[in-house]
Tab-separated table of C-alpha atoms and ligand atoms in Angstrom:
chain	number	residue	atom	x	y	z
A	198	UNK	CA	-253.087	200.855	-12.097
A	199	UNK	CA	-255.257	201.784	-8.964
A	200	UNK	CA	-256.718	198.374	-8.708
A	201	UNK	CA	-253.299	197.266	-9.241
A	202	UNK	CA	-252.417	199.075	-6.226
A	203	UNK	CA	-255.139	198.276	-4.402
A	204	UNK	CA	-254.984	194.704	-4.943
A	205	UNK	CA	-250.899	194.824	-3.659
A	206	UNK	CA	-251.771	196.975	-0.516
A	207	UNK	CA	-254.648	193.665	0.504
A	208	UNK	CA	-252.061	191.469	-0.471
A	209	UNK	CA	-249.382	193.131	1.541
A	210	UNK	CA	-250.882	193.281	4.459
A	211	UNK	CA	-252.655	189.761	4.476
A	212	UNK	CA	-249.185	188.700	4.370
A	213	UNK	CA	-248.162	190.580	7.018
A	214	UNK	CA	-250.752	189.988	9.613
A	215	UNK	CA	-249.096	186.749	9.235
A	216	UNK	CA	-245.824	187.604	10.022
A	217	UNK	CA	-244.606	186.330	13.748
A	218	UNK	CA	-241.111	187.276	13.887
A	219	UNK	CA	-238.669	190.043	13.169
A	220	UNK	CA	-236.201	188.683	10.330
A	221	UNK	CA	-239.377	187.976	8.277
A	222	UNK	CA	-240.746	191.923	8.679
A	223	UNK	CA	-237.362	192.419	7.487
A	224	UNK	CA	-237.487	190.262	4.289
A	225	UNK	CA	-241.323	191.568	3.914
A	226	UNK	CA	-240.190	195.377	4.116
A	227	UNK	CA	-237.936	194.589	2.032
A	228	UNK	CA	-240.047	192.993	-0.710
A	229	UNK	CA	-242.981	195.371	-0.459
A	230	UNK	CA	-241.563	198.457	0.207
A	231	UNK	CA	-237.338	198.313	-1.172
A	232	UNK	CA	-235.996	199.687	-4.050
A	233	UNK	CA	-237.262	196.848	-6.089
A	234	UNK	CA	-240.392	196.529	-4.911
A	235	UNK	CA	-243.675	196.594	-6.968
A	236	UNK	CA	-244.704	199.758	-5.596
A	237	UNK	CA	-241.467	201.445	-5.733
A	238	UNK	CA	-241.330	200.627	-9.221
A	239	UNK	CA	-244.807	202.383	-9.476
A	240	UNK	CA	-243.736	205.233	-7.991
A	241	UNK	CA	-240.860	205.720	-10.334
A	242	UNK	CA	-242.873	204.711	-13.385
A	243	UNK	CA	-245.454	207.981	-12.632
A	244	UNK	CA	-243.539	210.477	-14.883
A	245	UNK	CA	-244.719	208.027	-17.855
A	246	UNK	CA	-248.646	208.469	-16.858
A	247	UNK	CA	-250.791	210.871	-18.143
A	248	UNK	CA	-250.675	214.092	-16.566
A	249	UNK	CA	-254.281	213.394	-15.937
A	250	UNK	CA	-253.859	209.981	-14.111
A	251	UNK	CA	-250.622	210.818	-12.529
A	252	UNK	CA	-252.044	212.649	-9.375
A	253	UNK	CA	-254.750	210.071	-8.512
A	254	UNK	CA	-252.161	207.137	-9.394
A	255	UNK	CA	-249.330	209.300	-7.448
A	256	UNK	CA	-252.174	209.895	-4.163
A	257	UNK	CA	-253.348	206.125	-4.162
A	258	UNK	CA	-248.997	205.141	-4.745
A	259	UNK	CA	-248.350	207.332	-2.038
A	260	UNK	CA	-250.905	206.251	0.371
A	261	UNK	CA	-250.689	202.462	0.030
A	262	UNK	CA	-246.983	203.619	0.704
A	263	UNK	CA	-247.439	205.088	3.687
A	264	UNK	CA	-250.398	202.446	4.996
A	265	UNK	CA	-247.624	199.560	4.068
A	266	UNK	CA	-245.461	201.873	6.324
A	267	UNK	CA	-247.629	202.387	9.054
A	268	UNK	CA	-248.644	198.880	9.080
A	269	UNK	CA	-245.648	197.362	9.330
A	270	UNK	CA	-244.246	199.389	12.176
A	271	UNK	CA	-247.364	199.032	14.101
A	272	UNK	CA	-246.605	195.071	13.184
A	273	UNK	CA	-242.763	195.034	14.585
A	274	UNK	CA	-243.814	197.026	17.379
A	275	UNK	CA	-246.790	194.031	18.232
A	276	UNK	CA	-244.152	191.180	17.563
A	277	UNK	CA	-241.429	192.911	20.393
A	278	UNK	CA	-244.165	193.402	22.857
A	279	UNK	CA	-245.065	189.086	22.420
A	280	UNK	CA	-241.812	188.089	22.301
A	281	UNK	CA	-241.030	190.091	25.301
A	282	UNK	CA	-243.462	188.644	26.874
A	283	UNK	CA	-243.030	185.074	25.991
A	284	UNK	CA	-239.159	185.803	27.627
A	285	UNK	CA	-240.771	186.887	30.747
A	286	UNK	CA	-243.267	184.268	31.168
A	287	UNK	CA	-240.149	181.856	30.565
A	288	UNK	CA	-237.879	183.228	32.792
A	289	UNK	CA	-240.205	184.125	35.824
A	290	UNK	CA	-239.523	183.523	39.185
A	291	UNK	CA	-242.532	182.071	41.667
A	292	UNK	CA	-240.501	184.053	44.724
A	293	UNK	CA	-243.870	182.284	46.799
A	294	UNK	CA	-242.434	178.995	45.857
A	295	UNK	CA	-240.836	176.845	48.673
A	296	UNK	CA	-237.257	176.394	48.112
A	297	UNK	CA	-235.496	173.277	47.133
A	298	UNK	CA	-234.493	171.328	50.188
A	299	UNK	CA	-231.068	171.017	50.481
A	300	UNK	CA	-230.060	167.647	51.313
A	301	UNK	CA	-228.449	167.912	54.753
A	302	UNK	CA	-225.250	165.484	56.046
A	303	UNK	CA	-226.051	162.437	58.294
A	304	UNK	CA	-224.066	160.131	60.875
A	305	UNK	CA	-222.797	157.346	59.547
A	306	UNK	CA	-224.423	154.492	60.830
A	307	UNK	CA	-221.698	153.359	62.731
A	308	UNK	CA	-221.465	156.732	64.417
A	309	UNK	CA	-224.774	156.584	65.019
A	310	UNK	CA	-225.171	153.580	66.447
A	311	UNK	CA	-221.986	154.319	68.484
A	312	UNK	CA	-223.255	157.354	70.052
A	313	UNK	CA	-226.627	155.671	70.967
A	314	UNK	CA	-224.858	152.855	72.587
A	315	UNK	CA	-222.812	155.650	74.602
A	316	UNK	CA	-225.671	157.069	75.371
A	317	UNK	CA	-227.439	154.528	77.011
A	318	UNK	CA	-224.267	153.649	79.256
A	319	UNK	CA	-223.966	157.865	79.611
A	320	UNK	CA	-227.817	157.699	81.298
A	321	UNK	CA	-226.148	154.938	84.023
A	322	UNK	CA	-223.503	157.496	84.935
A	323	UNK	CA	-220.648	156.388	82.751
A	324	UNK	CA	-217.611	158.265	81.476
A	325	UNK	CA	-216.378	157.876	77.932
A	326	UNK	CA	-213.135	157.673	77.604
A	327	UNK	CA	-210.567	157.026	74.642
A	328	UNK	CA	-207.723	155.468	74.121
A	329	UNK	CA	-204.351	154.898	72.011
A	330	UNK	CA	-204.782	152.528	68.761
A	331	UNK	CA	-201.150	151.882	68.334
A	332	UNK	CA	-200.663	150.256	71.967
A	333	UNK	CA	-198.014	148.407	73.859
A	334	UNK	CA	-198.360	144.829	73.832
A	335	UNK	CA	-197.959	144.564	77.359
A	336	UNK	CA	-201.057	146.632	77.607
A	337	UNK	CA	-202.826	144.557	75.183
A	338	UNK	CA	-201.925	141.113	76.501
A	339	UNK	CA	-199.652	140.765	79.917
A	340	UNK	CA	-201.649	143.357	81.934
A	341	UNK	CA	-204.792	141.415	80.914
A	342	UNK	CA	-203.768	138.197	82.084
A	343	UNK	CA	-202.846	136.798	79.044
A	344	UNK	CA	-198.677	136.057	78.858
A	345	UNK	CA	-196.977	135.200	76.053
A	346	UNK	CA	-197.258	131.707	74.794
A	347	UNK	CA	-200.657	131.894	76.025
A	348	UNK	CA	-202.910	129.725	74.048
A	349	UNK	CA	-205.407	132.556	73.932
A	350	UNK	CA	-203.189	134.657	72.247
A	351	UNK	CA	-203.885	132.553	69.033
A	352	UNK	CA	-207.710	133.709	69.092
A	353	UNK	CA	-206.195	137.285	68.572
A	354	UNK	CA	-204.159	137.462	65.519
A	355	UNK	CA	-201.944	140.274	65.622
A	356	UNK	CA	-200.322	143.205	63.494
A	357	UNK	CA	-196.939	144.239	65.161
A	358	UNK	CA	-195.816	147.367	64.345
A	359	UNK	CA	-192.251	148.778	64.665
A	360	UNK	CA	-191.572	150.951	67.597
A	361	UNK	CA	-189.421	154.180	67.707
A	362	UNK	CA	-186.286	153.967	68.631
A	363	UNK	CA	-185.466	154.982	72.183
A	364	UNK	CA	-188.766	154.313	73.855
A	365	UNK	CA	-188.960	152.022	76.415
A	366	UNK	CA	-188.968	148.157	75.756
A	367	UNK	CA	-191.579	146.191	74.831
A	368	UNK	CA	-193.437	145.404	71.399
A	369	UNK	CA	-195.849	147.527	69.877
A	370	UNK	CA	-198.777	146.807	67.897
A	371	UNK	CA	-202.328	147.429	66.768
A	372	UNK	CA	-204.713	147.245	69.807
A	373	UNK	CA	-206.731	143.395	69.049
A	374	UNK	CA	-209.372	144.928	71.171
A	375	UNK	CA	-210.359	148.102	73.193
A	376	UNK	CA	-209.809	146.203	76.780
A	377	UNK	CA	-205.921	147.647	77.249
A	378	UNK	CA	-207.877	150.704	78.143
A	379	UNK	CA	-209.459	148.560	80.922
A	380	UNK	CA	-205.688	148.758	82.415
A	381	UNK	CA	-205.021	152.374	81.385
A	382	UNK	CA	-208.007	153.797	83.118
A	383	UNK	CA	-207.350	151.786	86.235
A	384	UNK	CA	-203.999	153.003	86.391
A	385	UNK	CA	-204.729	156.255	85.798
A	386	UNK	CA	-208.472	156.793	88.174
A	387	UNK	CA	-209.107	155.557	91.532
A	388	UNK	CA	-212.346	153.440	91.979
A	389	UNK	CA	-215.316	154.421	92.208
A	390	UNK	CA	-214.851	154.080	88.557
A	391	UNK	CA	-217.469	153.679	85.574
A	392	UNK	CA	-216.336	154.179	81.576
A	393	UNK	CA	-217.029	153.013	78.349
A	394	UNK	CA	-214.234	153.356	75.449
A	395	UNK	CA	-215.661	153.350	71.969
A	396	UNK	CA	-212.740	153.162	69.102
A	397	UNK	CA	-211.069	151.036	66.907
A	398	UNK	CA	-209.270	147.744	66.972
A	399	UNK	CA	-206.921	145.335	64.194
A	400	UNK	CA	-206.821	142.319	63.927
A	401	UNK	CA	-204.920	139.990	60.964
A	402	UNK	CA	-207.701	138.088	60.025
A	403	UNK	CA	-209.647	137.432	56.461
A	404	UNK	CA	-212.172	139.580	55.777
A	405	UNK	CA	-215.582	138.158	55.320
A	406	UNK	CA	-219.635	139.211	55.767
A	407	UNK	CA	-218.981	139.659	59.623
A	408	UNK	CA	-215.266	140.027	59.963
A	409	UNK	CA	-213.547	142.897	58.805
A	410	UNK	CA	-209.461	143.601	60.215
A	411	UNK	CA	-210.272	146.810	61.031
A	412	UNK	CA	-213.091	147.140	62.736
A	413	UNK	CA	-214.660	148.969	66.283
A	414	UNK	CA	-215.457	148.131	69.655
A	415	UNK	CA	-217.043	149.472	72.732
A	416	UNK	CA	-215.632	148.342	76.165
A	417	UNK	CA	-217.333	148.889	79.537
A	418	UNK	CA	-215.435	148.804	82.580
A	419	UNK	CA	-216.802	149.392	86.477
A	420	UNK	CA	-215.221	148.675	89.501
A	421	UNK	CA	-216.163	149.761	93.284
A	422	UNK	CA	-216.114	147.767	96.412
A	423	UNK	CA	-219.148	145.085	96.285
A	424	UNK	CA	-219.461	144.911	92.823
A	425	UNK	CA	-221.258	141.882	91.543
A	426	UNK	CA	-222.111	139.402	89.031
A	427	UNK	CA	-225.860	140.724	89.572
A	428	UNK	CA	-224.714	144.126	88.957
A	429	UNK	CA	-222.810	143.288	85.329
A	430	UNK	CA	-226.335	141.521	84.699
A	431	UNK	CA	-228.635	144.156	85.728
A	432	UNK	CA	-226.590	146.807	83.549
A	433	UNK	CA	-226.005	145.193	80.472
A	434	UNK	CA	-229.781	143.946	80.423
A	435	UNK	CA	-230.689	147.915	80.844
A	436	UNK	CA	-228.514	148.366	77.644
A	437	UNK	CA	-229.983	145.801	75.884
A	438	UNK	CA	-233.890	147.196	76.843
A	439	UNK	CA	-232.178	151.154	75.496
A	440	UNK	CA	-231.044	149.924	72.491
A	441	UNK	CA	-232.900	146.707	71.060
A	442	UNK	CA	-236.356	147.353	73.454
A	443	UNK	CA	-237.655	147.221	76.635
A	444	UNK	CA	-239.687	143.653	76.127
A	445	UNK	CA	-235.883	142.204	75.044
A	446	UNK	CA	-234.661	139.084	77.500
A	447	UNK	CA	-231.208	138.623	78.293
A	448	UNK	CA	-229.149	135.216	78.494
A	449	UNK	CA	-226.204	134.991	80.183
A	450	UNK	CA	-223.747	131.710	79.209
A	451	UNK	CA	-219.734	130.693	80.753
A	452	UNK	CA	-217.850	131.951	78.066
A	453	UNK	CA	-213.831	132.285	78.733
A	454	UNK	CA	-211.648	135.723	78.220
A	455	UNK	CA	-208.112	135.241	80.363
A	456	UNK	CA	-208.851	138.546	82.256
A	457	UNK	CA	-212.334	138.203	83.776
A	458	UNK	CA	-213.428	135.660	86.106
A	459	UNK	CA	-216.125	134.400	85.516
A	460	UNK	CA	-216.545	135.436	82.109
A	461	UNK	CA	-219.399	135.562	79.854
A	462	UNK	CA	-221.118	135.931	76.520
A	463	UNK	CA	-224.558	137.676	76.836
A	464	UNK	CA	-227.331	137.015	74.303
A	465	UNK	CA	-230.321	138.979	73.275
A	466	UNK	CA	-233.290	137.210	72.605
A	467	UNK	CA	-234.077	137.610	68.842
A	468	UNK	CA	-235.938	140.974	68.012
A	469	UNK	CA	-236.997	139.678	64.532
A	470	UNK	CA	-238.664	136.359	65.659
A	471	UNK	CA	-239.211	137.264	69.405
A	472	UNK	CA	-237.236	133.976	70.059
A	473	UNK	CA	-239.125	131.228	67.836
A	474	UNK	CA	-236.277	130.667	65.301
A	475	UNK	CA	-235.008	132.629	62.206
A	476	UNK	CA	-232.784	133.687	59.743
A	477	UNK	CA	-231.061	136.131	62.013
A	478	UNK	CA	-230.494	134.170	64.741
A	479	UNK	CA	-229.732	130.629	63.097
A	480	UNK	CA	-232.691	129.121	64.552
A	481	UNK	CA	-231.656	129.600	68.141
A	482	UNK	CA	-233.940	131.826	69.071
A	483	UNK	CA	-230.582	134.042	70.885
A	484	UNK	CA	-228.400	136.458	69.180
A	485	UNK	CA	-224.829	136.772	70.978
A	486	UNK	CA	-224.246	140.565	71.702
A	487	UNK	CA	-220.896	140.822	73.726
A	488	UNK	CA	-218.107	138.778	76.098
A	489	UNK	CA	-218.117	140.140	79.487
A	490	UNK	CA	-216.913	138.949	83.161
A	491	UNK	CA	-216.134	140.288	86.483
A	492	UNK	CA	-212.540	141.943	86.262
A	493	UNK	CA	-209.911	138.720	87.080
A	494	UNK	CA	-208.147	139.478	90.634
A	495	UNK	CA	-204.919	139.279	88.707
A	496	UNK	CA	-205.864	142.353	86.594
A	497	UNK	CA	-206.622	144.551	89.238
A	498	UNK	CA	-203.700	143.311	91.491
A	499	UNK	CA	-201.535	144.543	88.428
A	500	UNK	CA	-202.866	147.816	88.322
A	501	UNK	CA	-202.122	147.908	91.763
A	502	UNK	CA	-205.670	147.472	93.367
A	503	UNK	CA	-206.595	145.452	95.938
A	504	UNK	CA	-208.985	142.692	94.905
A	505	UNK	CA	-209.632	141.860	98.288
A	506	UNK	CA	-211.614	145.439	98.388
A	507	UNK	CA	-212.509	146.319	94.935
A	508	UNK	CA	-214.323	144.566	92.559
A	509	UNK	CA	-215.728	145.108	89.020
A	510	UNK	CA	-216.886	144.155	85.569
A	511	UNK	CA	-216.013	144.620	82.140
A	512	UNK	CA	-217.813	144.390	78.710
A	513	UNK	CA	-216.714	144.503	75.279
A	514	UNK	CA	-218.865	144.449	71.884
A	515	UNK	CA	-218.863	145.187	68.338
A	516	UNK	CA	-221.089	148.217	67.140
A	517	UNK	CA	-220.876	147.246	63.667
A	518	UNK	CA	-222.458	143.722	64.752
A	519	UNK	CA	-224.967	146.112	67.227
A	520	UNK	CA	-225.671	147.800	64.255
A	521	UNK	CA	-226.232	144.811	61.842
A	522	UNK	CA	-228.591	143.375	64.189
A	523	UNK	CA	-230.591	146.308	65.093
A	524	UNK	CA	-231.206	147.083	60.738
A	525	UNK	CA	-230.796	143.922	59.555
A	526	UNK	CA	-227.427	144.314	57.708
A	527	UNK	CA	-226.135	141.187	56.257
A	528	UNK	CA	-222.976	141.957	55.234
A	529	UNK	CA	-220.132	144.345	57.595
A	530	UNK	CA	-218.288	144.983	54.240
A	531	UNK	CA	-221.292	147.580	53.531
A	532	UNK	CA	-220.429	149.693	55.977
A	533	UNK	CA	-217.083	151.007	54.617
A	534	UNK	CA	-218.417	151.062	50.900
A	535	UNK	CA	-218.875	154.857	50.789
A	536	UNK	CA	-221.983	153.648	48.801
A	537	UNK	CA	-224.670	156.372	48.874
A	538	UNK	CA	-227.511	154.292	48.160
A	539	UNK	CA	-226.941	152.452	51.851
A	540	UNK	CA	-225.298	155.134	53.781
A	541	UNK	CA	-228.739	157.062	52.741
A	542	UNK	CA	-231.541	154.394	54.454
A	543	UNK	CA	-230.257	155.375	57.769
A	544	UNK	CA	-231.038	158.865	57.873
A	545	UNK	CA	-232.152	158.653	61.661
B	633	LIG	C1	-212.800	140.575	72.895
B	633	LIG	O1	-212.584	140.884	71.881
B	633	LIG	C2	-212.924	141.071	74.447
B	633	LIG	N1	-212.070	142.035	74.492
B	633	LIG	C3	-214.195	141.444	75.059
B	633	LIG	C4	-214.616	141.398	76.310
B	633	LIG	C5	-214.288	142.883	77.250
B	633	LIG	C6	-214.427	140.379	76.800
B	633	LIG	C7	-214.385	142.701	78.508
B	633	LIG	C8	-214.841	140.289	78.376
B	633	LIG	C9	-214.879	141.836	79.089
B	633	LIG	P1	-214.065	139.030	70.981
B	633	LIG	O2	-213.133	138.722	70.402
B	633	LIG	O3	-215.135	138.224	71.478
B	633	LIG	O4	-214.062	139.995	72.487
B	633	LIG	O5	-214.852	140.766	70.053
B	633	LIG	C10	-215.389	141.137	71.196
B	633	LIG	C11	-216.519	141.661	69.568
B	633	LIG	O6	-215.787	142.415	68.821
B	633	LIG	C12	-217.335	140.666	68.748
B	633	LIG	O7	-218.526	140.118	69.047
B	633	LIG	C13	-217.140	141.175	67.616
B	633	LIG	O8	-218.718	141.830	67.577
B	633	LIG	C14	-216.290	142.406	67.563
B	633	LIG	N2	-215.293	141.891	66.359
B	633	LIG	C15	-214.370	140.608	67.024
B	633	LIG	N3	-213.652	140.307	66.030
B	633	LIG	C16	-213.971	141.372	64.898
B	633	LIG	C17	-213.788	141.376	63.325
B	633	LIG	N4	-212.313	140.665	62.974
B	633	LIG	N5	-214.531	142.276	62.568
B	633	LIG	C18	-215.471	143.078	63.187
B	633	LIG	N6	-215.929	142.659	64.764
B	633	LIG	C19	-215.189	141.778	65.340
């Protein structure tokens, strides 16, 4: 029986040493120290032993019991400690690690380009003004020397809107360009004046890779005594250098807009192929940037300026087009799809 107890102790301790979780400790306790355990049977059967053996066996059995109890408690404490340490290691926070960067918002590429263009003119002393997108027909056309039935109106397919009751006559429309602001600014200021006008314009046009029915324009106007075409060229060349690089060359060719005389179309030498010819410039070596010209005397007279005293120049460009050229974007519709994969490329 003593041998049995010793074998029992060795087996129990060996098993205990391999246990690594609390549930198994409890099972172990039930099987080695519980009511139905081998040890308990021995202890309960002590009475049946010869009195001479009872003492020795009883003592050893009690020793085994207290060793097993002591060892199991120690093992439990050890396992609890291991579990706690594992948990601490899992939940450990390294406060010295650098924080995860928070993604900051950024300008939409059109906003960024518009700001860049406007700043280039601001550096040349231009004010920034804005005006209404719903406009009187007379500002959009008549006062810009585009009378009704003038064929030039066909260039601007127009969205007309219902004018509210009670307003003075005339038709209302969504402005087809920012040029009506030339008239509004001249009516409200006296020369000398220099302004740029960023804003939306609308045309009743089918959408394609280079046209939207809602788009932006940036208008420019300078009026003073003795302004000449040379001033226009110098100003727009300085603008092209600021936006497309100081090595850009500019080209002015005759174009027709009813509100300027002479009218011009301005181009820069292609900044991708440097004039050699490529896909961007359609092999011409030149990229058209904007319409411009000397303010027509009829427009000056229409706002009450004396056209023999004052002269001016005006220009109008599409910031979408400028952004497309600057960043090699081949479809204007990308600006409005809200695709973050597209927009995030322009973290300027
Ligand atoms: C004009 O609108 C004239 N008001 C510009 C002007 C101002 C000339 C002052 C002379 C003096 P045009 O129709 O070419 O011109 O438009 C100017 C620019 O607006 C174009 O070069 C283009 O970049 C942009 N634009 C015109 N229509 C659209 C459209 N449907 N979608 C996107 N951009 C457009």
